[in-house]
Amino acid sequence: MSSPGDDTGGGRVLVGLGVAPGYAIGRAHLVDRRRVQIPKYHVEPDALDAEVARFEAALAASETQVRTLRNRLEAAGEEHYLILDAHQLMLQDEMLVDGVRQTMRAQSINPEWALKKVLRSIKQVFDNIDDEYFRERRSDVDFVGDRLMRNLLGLSQPGVAEAAHSAVVVAHDLSPADTLVLTRSPVLGFATEAGGRTSHTAIIARSLELPAVVAVAGLTEHIGRGDLLIVDGTHGRVIVDPPPAEVKRYQALQLAYQAQRARLDAVRHDAATTGDGHRILIRGNIERPDETRGVLDHGAAGIGLYRTEYLYMNRETPPDEDEQFEHYKAVLEAAGPGGATIRTLDIGGDKLAASLRVGPEANPVMGLRAIRYCLHRPDLFRVQLRALLRASAHGALRIMLPLIAGLEEVRETRALLARCRQELAGRGHPMAESIPFGIMIELPAAVTLADWLAEEVDFFSIGTNDLTQYSLAIDRGNRHVAHLYNPLHPAMVRIVRHVVAAADAAGIPVSMCGEMAGEPLSLPVLLGLGLRTLSMNQNSVPLIKAMVRDLRVDDCEALCAEIAELRTAAEVEARVREAARGMLDGAMAASILDPML
Ligand code: PEP
Ligand code: MG
């Protein structure tokens, strides 16, 4: 395999993070966001008012532009208008707006110079927060600052409006406003220098189902307008000026990928029943209520994990009971008979919210997070529990607690829930009589105590993202140990087996909602270990459902008996690959096991 920046005679291969699968072959359309020249000058006292007025005019123009774009996006049924709401708020932010006015007056300088200074200090605040989500919101500051600056200078706003047909959009980063055009013009894919798995480009590319590679170092330096490019979102590569043979190879991959997608799409609503008659429930994971419909459209039978912490992010104050109630009610109503497993706030660790500050922690992943934070702040927790109880009158709700380590947390939460129910009954609110109450198994302590926990809760859901992190001591976000992450590690296989056995012995349902649930290669193992409910990101649903129909549980059980004897991750993986080749339909096996052909 070529290393980043290699010139192998097969085109220059740039390596990044594949955040939306698929292959695009086309000419580069560079979105020009080169820095504009910023004039810097001192202003005489009698000219200051006029300069401030110039800033106010640029601010008003920016607000109008963002509002117009936002309304157009909303009218077009685009969910991404919410990102523009954040930009609108930023244009009213005191730190930015008053900051520029005050800096101009205090230092007698022109608005462009003052804006530059203020933006720099705001970005420093973001830089000092060690969190991927916040680092990515830093790009919102860049977009808003760039818009204001261009309006001050009377320049047009750059964008992708003129994106040619069959173009691959290449940019340092893409603004949410660009998406308005992108959703209409027939672009083929994206490649950006900035971004991560949760950056706007990644989110948008996944929802448009276009291939995307982000975090490509040196991308805009190596690519010129009109260069022929291959964006390989499946493997996280961008190939610049590929030779004809490489283009041919990728055209074949593209065709195979499209054919497979079409096959999967056509049967996404068929039941997921194995060849030997076992019905498998495939549910979807969401971060926002408006994703519910998309998940069902992909063929999922309800919501298996709603990560409610996203409701608390990107805002100054936490959502109140009524607001949360409306969100949960909307999810339950849209989820239909499959219902929704709504997880209580899992804040802290790698997920921070400005509205809920925990003091600095040396090791936040082992800190005051998730259920620990909630029980430490019962005032806040009760708001969420009350909202959930009220929502239970509107659909099949299941409540789930994250990061449970032992029985105390379960019991304490049950007691809080009972008190909230009493309060609400006193206020005359309708509520479901009984609500399934379950926990995530994502700590080794919960695995060890699974038999006792199973006696006190209604269901388990295995969170392999954290469970792998804590069991194998592999930081989820650390690229230096990412190569060690393997869900087929024999320790993980044993852990899952143990948890399923404990749930079965107690007669409670057990599901899995970590990323492993949507990984094709893990599926035969999960079925063989006894899992019958899996919850995953929406794009994995059609593929996993189709795979289920190709598999037989008895074969999967035989495979699991064999791998129980294998002592290394490499041996387990090799055996599973070999077995999958025999179990799956030829085209399916090829697309999963040999995606490079
Ligand atoms: C998990 O840890 O596997 C999980 C599903 O929770 P999250 O990814 O939200 O931490
Ligand atoms: Mg987790």
XYZ file of C-alpha atoms and ligand atoms in Angstrom:
608
model
C 0.000 0.000 0.000
C 1.254 3.491 -0.771
C 2.112 5.788 2.073
C 0.725 9.320 2.290
C 2.022 11.469 -0.491
C 3.687 8.582 -2.325
C 4.147 9.057 -6.023
C 4.065 5.463 -7.146
C 3.476 5.826 -10.834
C -0.096 4.926 -9.942
C -0.934 8.560 -9.246
C -0.128 10.415 -6.056
C -1.948 8.755 -3.177
C -3.001 11.008 -0.296
C -4.269 9.290 2.801
C -7.040 10.643 5.047
C -10.041 9.455 6.966
C -12.809 7.774 4.940
C -15.990 9.137 6.507
C -18.532 8.180 3.842
C -18.029 5.043 1.709
C -17.991 4.729 -2.064
C -15.810 5.857 -4.966
C -15.863 9.065 -7.009
C -13.845 9.679 -10.163
C -13.892 13.210 -11.544
C -12.193 16.564 -11.996
C -11.292 18.635 -8.953
C -13.396 21.656 -8.152
C -11.428 23.697 -5.643
C -13.471 25.807 -3.257
C -11.308 28.846 -2.868
C -11.090 29.961 0.698
C -7.711 31.592 0.448
C -7.211 34.263 3.025
C -8.145 37.748 1.951
C -5.723 40.650 2.471
C -6.724 42.392 5.671
C -6.087 46.140 5.821
C -4.842 47.432 9.175
C -4.933 51.119 10.074
C -5.510 53.462 12.987
C -8.644 55.583 12.928
C -8.881 59.212 14.053
C -11.420 59.760 16.885
C -13.790 61.716 14.644
C -13.847 58.889 12.073
C -14.491 56.089 14.578
C -18.285 56.289 14.463
C -18.285 55.906 10.698
C -15.977 52.898 10.930
C -18.185 51.293 13.581
C -21.182 51.920 11.305
C -19.312 50.088 8.527
C -18.939 47.130 10.864
C -22.656 47.266 11.785
C -23.564 47.241 8.080
C -21.337 44.196 7.436
C -22.892 42.484 10.443
C -26.417 43.183 9.190
C -25.499 41.940 5.694
C -24.025 38.749 7.156
C -27.128 38.169 9.256
C -29.375 38.599 6.241
C -27.272 36.220 4.124
C -27.237 33.523 6.801
C -30.962 33.918 7.481
C -31.783 33.662 3.778
C -29.635 30.562 3.351
C -31.117 29.035 6.465
C -34.680 29.603 5.293
C -33.917 28.228 1.846
C -32.394 25.117 3.380
C -35.344 24.632 5.693
C -37.834 25.143 2.868
C -35.933 22.555 0.829
C -36.466 20.073 3.671
C -32.753 20.049 4.500
C -31.868 19.217 8.087
C -28.602 21.095 7.880
C -30.266 24.454 8.417
C -29.661 23.829 12.133
C -25.967 24.441 11.512
C -26.872 27.867 10.154
C -28.841 28.549 13.331
C -25.538 28.174 15.132
C -23.990 30.719 12.725
C -26.847 33.140 13.366
C -26.264 32.842 17.101
C -22.562 33.403 16.590
C -23.325 36.650 14.733
C -25.097 37.832 17.880
C -22.439 36.570 20.251
C -21.188 39.251 22.639
C -17.634 37.979 22.612
C -17.538 38.473 18.862
C -19.742 41.474 18.193
C -19.111 43.575 21.298
C -15.535 42.369 21.192
C -15.023 44.017 17.786
C -16.808 47.246 18.787
C -14.812 47.534 22.007
C -11.490 46.670 20.376
C -12.087 49.309 17.679
C -12.834 52.017 20.237
C -10.191 51.006 22.785
C -7.391 50.668 20.227
C -8.659 53.195 17.619
C -8.357 50.677 14.816
C -10.361 49.756 11.711
C -13.027 46.992 11.939
C -11.132 44.483 9.773
C -8.124 44.626 12.080
C -10.318 44.465 15.211
C -12.234 41.502 13.779
C -8.996 39.676 13.074
C -7.814 40.189 16.668
C -11.113 39.112 18.200
C -11.363 36.018 16.001
C -7.863 35.020 17.008
C -8.683 35.205 20.713
C -11.960 33.275 20.272
C -10.153 30.548 18.348
C -7.541 30.305 21.097
C -10.317 29.476 23.556
C -11.505 26.668 21.250
C -7.944 25.414 20.733
C -7.476 24.984 24.449
C -10.435 22.633 24.717
C -9.161 19.133 24.157
C -12.260 17.738 22.501
C -12.962 16.769 18.911
C -16.474 18.208 18.933
C -15.301 21.631 20.084
C -12.296 21.637 17.762
C -14.674 21.106 14.879
C -16.961 23.918 16.031
C -13.860 26.102 15.657
C -14.483 25.891 11.929
C -17.872 27.583 12.490
C -15.951 30.553 13.876
C -13.807 30.536 10.720
C -16.830 30.517 8.421
C -18.652 33.259 10.287
C -15.470 35.348 10.572
C -14.713 34.887 6.872
C -18.231 35.974 5.899
C -18.052 39.084 8.090
C -14.623 39.970 6.743
C -15.698 39.613 3.116
C -18.766 41.755 3.746
C -16.569 44.405 5.361
C -14.294 44.363 2.333
C -17.171 44.298 -0.154
C -16.028 40.935 -1.565
C -18.319 38.183 -2.781
C -18.748 35.053 -0.697
C -16.833 32.053 -2.022
C -18.768 28.888 -2.549
C -19.340 25.930 -4.693
C -22.069 27.579 -6.749
C -20.178 27.132 -9.958
C -19.279 23.520 -9.175
C -19.169 21.820 -12.535
C -21.079 18.686 -13.340
C -19.208 15.545 -12.383
C -16.851 17.450 -10.108
C -15.181 16.314 -6.954
C -15.269 19.120 -4.422
C -11.892 19.785 -2.826
C -11.565 22.299 -0.020
C -9.679 23.081 3.108
C -13.081 22.814 4.804
C -16.669 23.241 3.620
C -19.125 25.637 5.184
C -22.688 24.551 5.925
C -23.781 27.288 3.531
C -21.935 25.458 0.741
C -24.207 22.526 1.321
C -27.177 24.422 -0.027
C -25.587 24.237 -3.440
C -24.054 20.836 -2.931
C -27.392 19.239 -2.259
C -28.603 20.417 -5.659
C -25.596 20.220 -7.951
C -24.495 16.821 -9.154
C -21.135 16.725 -7.374
C -19.550 13.320 -7.021
C -17.753 13.413 -3.722
C -15.737 15.445 -1.250
C -12.201 15.673 -0.031
C -11.144 18.117 2.654
C -8.042 18.918 4.600
C -9.867 19.634 7.842
C -12.509 17.585 9.603
C -13.066 14.383 11.494
C -15.783 11.780 11.796
C -18.263 14.276 13.204
C -17.342 17.309 11.067
C -20.018 18.919 8.922
C -18.518 17.564 5.714
C -18.660 14.043 7.118
C -22.226 14.397 8.369
C -23.421 15.919 5.117
C -21.587 13.437 2.904
C -23.133 10.544 4.792
C -26.599 12.013 4.540
C -26.144 12.662 0.801
C -24.578 9.209 0.534
C -21.600 10.589 -1.382
C -18.044 9.333 -0.841
C -15.876 11.571 1.310
C -12.367 11.622 2.672
C -11.466 14.223 5.306
C -8.324 15.078 7.280
C -6.092 14.750 4.199
C -2.829 16.517 4.993
C -1.524 18.734 2.159
C -4.628 18.196 0.008
C -5.066 21.689 -1.430
C -1.322 21.985 -1.921
C -1.193 18.884 -4.133
C -4.367 19.446 -6.142
C -5.069 22.036 -8.810
C -8.384 22.966 -10.357
C -9.391 20.418 -12.991
C -6.978 17.682 -11.871
C -8.340 14.189 -12.327
C -9.061 12.654 -8.920
C -10.305 9.474 -7.359
C -11.945 9.870 -3.959
C -12.029 6.496 -2.252
C -14.275 7.009 0.768
C -14.259 3.307 1.579
C -10.520 3.218 2.262
C -9.840 6.877 3.047
C -7.666 7.791 0.048
C -7.480 10.472 -2.592
C -5.555 9.597 -5.752
C -4.352 12.545 -7.818
C -3.781 12.132 -11.577
C -4.359 8.386 -11.607
C -3.067 6.537 -14.710
C -5.699 4.968 -16.993
C -5.267 1.492 -15.490
C -6.034 2.835 -12.012
C -9.092 4.678 -13.304
C -10.313 1.439 -14.894
C -9.787 -0.485 -11.680
C -11.771 2.100 -9.738
C -14.522 2.185 -12.349
C -14.962 -1.531 -11.773
C -15.037 -0.985 -8.002
C -17.555 1.788 -8.442
C -19.845 -0.394 -10.534
C -19.636 -3.238 -8.050
C -20.348 -0.848 -5.182
C -23.323 0.746 -6.942
C -24.754 -2.606 -7.930
C -24.454 -3.833 -4.379
C -26.109 -0.659 -3.026
C -28.989 -1.033 -5.456
C -29.446 -4.690 -4.504
C -29.426 -3.815 -0.817
C -31.765 -0.858 -1.249
C -34.340 -2.967 -3.007
C -34.608 -5.361 -0.068
C -33.919 -3.044 2.868
C -37.452 -3.396 4.211
C -37.461 -7.207 4.058
C -37.293 -8.955 7.414
C -33.859 -9.941 8.662
C -34.418 -13.677 9.077
C -31.516 -16.119 8.906
C -31.491 -19.111 6.562
C -32.500 -21.351 9.495
C -35.392 -19.172 10.558
C -34.073 -16.922 13.340
C -35.573 -13.444 13.282
C -32.910 -10.780 13.980
C -33.956 -7.276 15.006
C -31.886 -4.572 13.357
C -32.340 -1.142 14.896
C -30.692 2.216 14.301
C -28.573 4.627 16.358
C -29.326 8.358 16.304
C -27.806 11.518 17.723
C -30.649 13.876 16.810
C -34.446 13.418 16.775
C -34.719 14.383 13.080
C -32.605 11.359 12.127
C -35.343 8.950 13.206
C -37.188 8.881 9.892
C -33.982 8.327 7.896
C -33.122 5.360 10.092
C -36.513 3.748 9.458
C -36.193 4.519 5.733
C -33.017 2.465 5.726
C -35.015 -0.508 6.979
C -34.404 -0.377 10.739
C -37.018 -1.713 13.153
C -37.000 1.228 15.545
C -34.300 3.087 17.426
C -31.865 1.036 19.498
C -29.820 3.958 20.822
C -30.631 7.641 20.989
C -27.583 9.477 22.359
C -29.356 12.314 24.179
C -26.139 14.110 25.153
C -26.133 15.803 21.728
C -29.177 17.803 22.885
C -27.002 19.412 25.531
C -24.154 20.406 23.214
C -23.500 23.624 21.358
C -25.571 25.764 23.704
C -25.146 27.879 26.815
C -27.811 26.286 29.032
C -29.090 22.714 29.217
C -32.500 21.961 27.656
C -35.406 22.242 30.109
C -38.046 19.572 30.764
C -40.511 20.798 28.140
C -37.906 21.029 25.414
C -36.609 17.543 26.180
C -40.145 16.174 26.343
C -40.859 17.524 22.837
C -37.701 15.916 21.428
C -38.319 12.523 23.032
C -41.983 12.576 22.016
C -40.991 13.345 18.407
C -38.567 10.395 18.350
C -41.129 8.002 19.835
C -43.879 9.083 17.473
C -41.601 8.731 14.441
C -40.135 5.418 15.650
C -43.502 3.644 15.488
C -44.060 0.146 16.879
C -40.324 -0.659 17.049
C -40.074 2.055 19.701
C -36.947 3.810 20.887
C -34.260 3.073 23.443
C -33.445 6.496 24.798
C -30.179 6.636 26.694
C -29.865 9.079 29.557
C -27.214 11.758 29.356
C -23.760 10.314 28.582
C -21.755 13.492 28.931
C -18.090 13.729 29.883
C -15.119 11.705 28.705
C -14.817 12.529 25.016
C -18.235 14.240 24.876
C -18.276 17.716 26.367
C -21.040 20.288 26.522
C -20.457 23.937 27.293
C -23.779 23.918 29.151
C -22.528 21.272 31.598
C -19.052 22.015 32.790
C -17.010 19.561 34.798
C -13.791 20.992 36.242
C -10.503 20.039 34.586
C -9.848 16.318 34.946
C -6.471 14.613 34.442
C -8.193 11.596 32.944
C -11.723 12.494 31.839
C -12.450 9.091 30.297
C -12.234 7.709 33.822
C -13.764 10.818 35.304
C -17.097 12.303 36.239
C -18.993 11.145 33.176
C -22.298 9.577 32.136
C -24.337 8.067 34.990
C -21.762 9.291 37.521
C -22.273 12.857 36.397
C -26.059 12.459 36.460
C -26.118 11.055 39.974
C -23.762 13.829 41.060
C -26.238 16.353 39.600
C -29.661 14.901 40.520
C -31.242 18.314 39.856
C -30.299 18.005 36.191
C -30.913 14.280 35.992
C -34.449 14.614 37.315
C -35.286 17.077 34.549
C -34.366 14.422 31.992
C -36.129 11.609 33.827
C -39.326 13.648 34.081
C -39.181 14.487 30.365
C -38.712 10.792 29.554
C -41.600 9.729 31.783
C -43.896 12.257 30.128
C -42.785 11.117 26.678
C -43.594 7.499 27.586
C -47.266 8.280 26.973
C -46.460 8.820 23.272
C -44.757 5.623 22.155
C -42.821 2.492 23.027
C -40.084 3.955 25.210
C -37.177 2.030 26.687
C -34.932 3.920 29.119
C -31.244 2.998 29.165
C -28.442 4.067 31.527
C -24.851 4.488 30.269
C -21.578 3.429 31.917
C -23.056 1.369 34.725
C -20.383 -0.084 37.037
C -22.569 -1.676 39.702
C -25.916 -2.084 41.387
C -25.811 1.160 43.396
C -26.190 3.270 40.271
C -29.114 1.179 39.050
C -30.892 1.359 42.389
C -30.264 5.057 42.878
C -31.635 5.842 39.429
C -34.685 3.653 39.971
C -35.411 5.554 43.197
C -35.058 8.895 41.398
C -37.312 7.678 38.611
C -39.962 6.587 41.120
C -39.874 10.029 42.759
C -40.198 11.747 39.401
C -43.153 9.520 38.528
C -44.886 10.526 41.771
C -44.277 14.225 41.097
C -45.663 13.933 37.578
C -48.668 11.876 38.657
C -49.415 14.644 41.157
C -49.352 17.114 38.273
C -51.749 14.896 36.307
C -49.370 13.916 33.487
C -50.196 10.710 31.597
C -47.358 8.138 31.584
C -46.900 4.545 30.434
C -47.527 2.193 33.341
C -44.319 0.293 32.921
C -41.265 1.329 30.964
C -38.485 -1.170 30.197
C -35.465 -0.011 32.186
C -32.091 -1.245 30.961
C -28.381 -0.584 31.096
C -25.407 -0.400 28.789
C -22.738 -2.981 29.430
C -19.605 -1.026 28.652
C -17.389 -1.442 31.707
C -15.506 -4.586 32.714
C -17.119 -4.251 36.172
C -20.578 -4.565 34.617
C -19.445 -7.644 32.691
C -18.214 -9.236 35.892
C -21.466 -8.454 37.695
C -23.688 -9.187 34.695
C -25.581 -11.991 36.491
C -26.559 -9.730 39.406
C -27.292 -6.747 37.204
C -29.523 -8.928 35.019
C -31.719 -9.633 38.056
C -32.406 -5.935 38.550
C -32.866 -4.527 35.042
C -35.118 -5.311 32.087
C -32.475 -5.440 29.328
C -28.788 -5.096 28.479
C -27.197 -3.369 25.523
C -23.500 -4.009 24.936
C -21.561 -0.822 24.141
C -18.474 -2.207 22.459
C -16.916 1.214 21.818
C -16.327 1.869 25.484
C -16.182 -1.777 26.454
C -13.220 -2.288 24.110
C -11.604 0.919 25.310
C -11.842 -0.093 28.972
C -11.197 -3.820 28.555
C -8.219 -3.620 26.199
C -7.053 -0.188 27.466
C -7.244 1.328 23.983
C -8.218 5.001 23.976
C -11.016 5.389 21.394
C -9.557 8.617 20.076
C -5.823 7.800 20.102
C -4.520 7.088 16.602
C -1.271 5.643 18.010
C -3.080 2.625 19.436
C -5.871 2.465 16.848
C -4.156 -0.481 15.114
C -4.626 -2.540 18.292
C -8.404 -2.079 18.220
C -9.979 -5.268 16.982
C -13.489 -6.259 17.992
C -12.535 -9.864 17.223
C -9.874 -9.867 19.950
C -10.382 -13.153 21.868
C -10.974 -11.188 25.088
C -13.862 -9.294 23.480
C -15.349 -12.516 22.118
C -15.262 -14.054 25.596
C -16.734 -10.921 27.164
C -19.675 -10.838 24.757
C -20.266 -14.558 25.295
C -20.310 -14.033 29.070
C -22.749 -11.093 28.934
C -25.157 -12.897 26.591
C -25.096 -15.981 28.849
C -25.880 -13.872 31.939
C -28.801 -12.165 30.191
C -30.131 -15.486 28.865
C -29.906 -17.100 32.298
C -31.952 -14.256 33.792
C -34.363 -14.273 30.843
C -33.796 -10.643 29.825
C -33.137 -9.409 26.273
C -29.605 -8.389 25.317
C -28.625 -6.289 22.322
C -25.500 -4.561 21.060
C -25.324 -0.909 20.036
C -21.563 -0.245 19.773
C -19.907 0.027 16.339
C -19.158 -3.715 16.359
C -22.889 -4.323 15.790
C -22.630 -2.756 12.314
C -19.297 -4.317 11.291
C -19.952 -6.946 8.618
C -17.105 -9.235 9.616
C -18.315 -9.399 13.228
C -21.863 -10.411 12.314
C -21.374 -14.220 12.101
C -19.641 -14.106 15.478
C -22.383 -12.037 17.119
C -25.114 -14.343 15.839
C -23.094 -17.374 16.909
C -22.699 -15.915 20.391
C -26.473 -15.595 20.701
C -27.203 -11.938 19.925
C -30.558 -11.429 18.220
C -30.879 -7.621 18.390
C -28.316 -5.204 16.972
C -28.389 -1.419 16.673
C -26.150 0.539 14.306
C -25.697 3.646 12.160
C -28.324 3.863 9.453
C -25.999 3.250 6.523
C -25.030 -0.164 7.860
C -28.642 -1.336 8.216
C -29.371 -2.549 4.644
C -26.066 -4.425 4.384
C -26.326 -6.111 7.781
C -29.939 -7.117 7.104
C -28.962 -8.642 3.765
C -26.058 -10.499 5.390
C -28.370 -11.889 8.071
C -30.494 -13.437 5.328
C -27.384 -15.163 3.897
C -26.310 -16.633 7.236
C -27.503 -19.571 9.335
C -27.334 -19.406 13.123
C -26.254 -23.060 13.395
C -23.232 -22.353 11.150
C -22.424 -19.246 13.177
C -22.594 -21.236 16.415
C -20.222 -23.838 14.987
C -17.861 -21.034 13.982
C -17.979 -19.609 17.502
C -17.184 -23.003 19.008
C -14.097 -23.102 16.794
C -12.875 -19.584 17.493
C -13.255 -20.146 21.240
C -10.056 -22.174 20.904
C -8.112 -19.537 18.938
C -5.821 -17.452 21.098
C -4.946 -14.363 19.066
C -7.004 -11.705 17.306
C -5.212 -12.449 14.038
C -6.169 -16.132 14.191
C -9.782 -15.336 15.046
C -10.046 -12.808 12.243
C -8.484 -15.143 9.675
C -10.862 -17.945 10.609
C -13.912 -15.664 10.518
C -12.902 -14.362 7.092
C -12.496 -17.851 5.757
C -15.828 -18.968 7.203
C -17.640 -15.859 5.942
C -16.441 -16.612 2.427
C -18.195 -19.955 2.621
C -21.357 -18.645 4.303
C -22.125 -15.567 2.221
C -23.410 -15.163 -1.296
C -20.461 -14.719 -3.712
C -21.027 -11.034 -4.558
C -21.681 -10.171 -0.929
C -18.560 -12.012 0.223
C -16.463 -10.245 -2.407
C -17.710 -6.780 -1.487
C -17.125 -7.316 2.220
C -13.994 -9.393 2.219
C -12.128 -8.029 -0.826
C -13.334 -4.478 -1.374
C -10.180 -3.673 -3.403
C -10.988 -6.436 -5.949
C -20.467 2.408 23.179
O -19.672 2.803 24.033
O -20.312 1.368 22.521
C -21.675 3.192 22.869
C -22.600 2.746 22.043
O -21.768 4.419 23.440
P -21.019 5.727 22.888
O -20.373 5.380 21.582
O -22.050 6.771 22.769
O -20.031 5.987 23.996
Mg -20.268 4.345 25.404
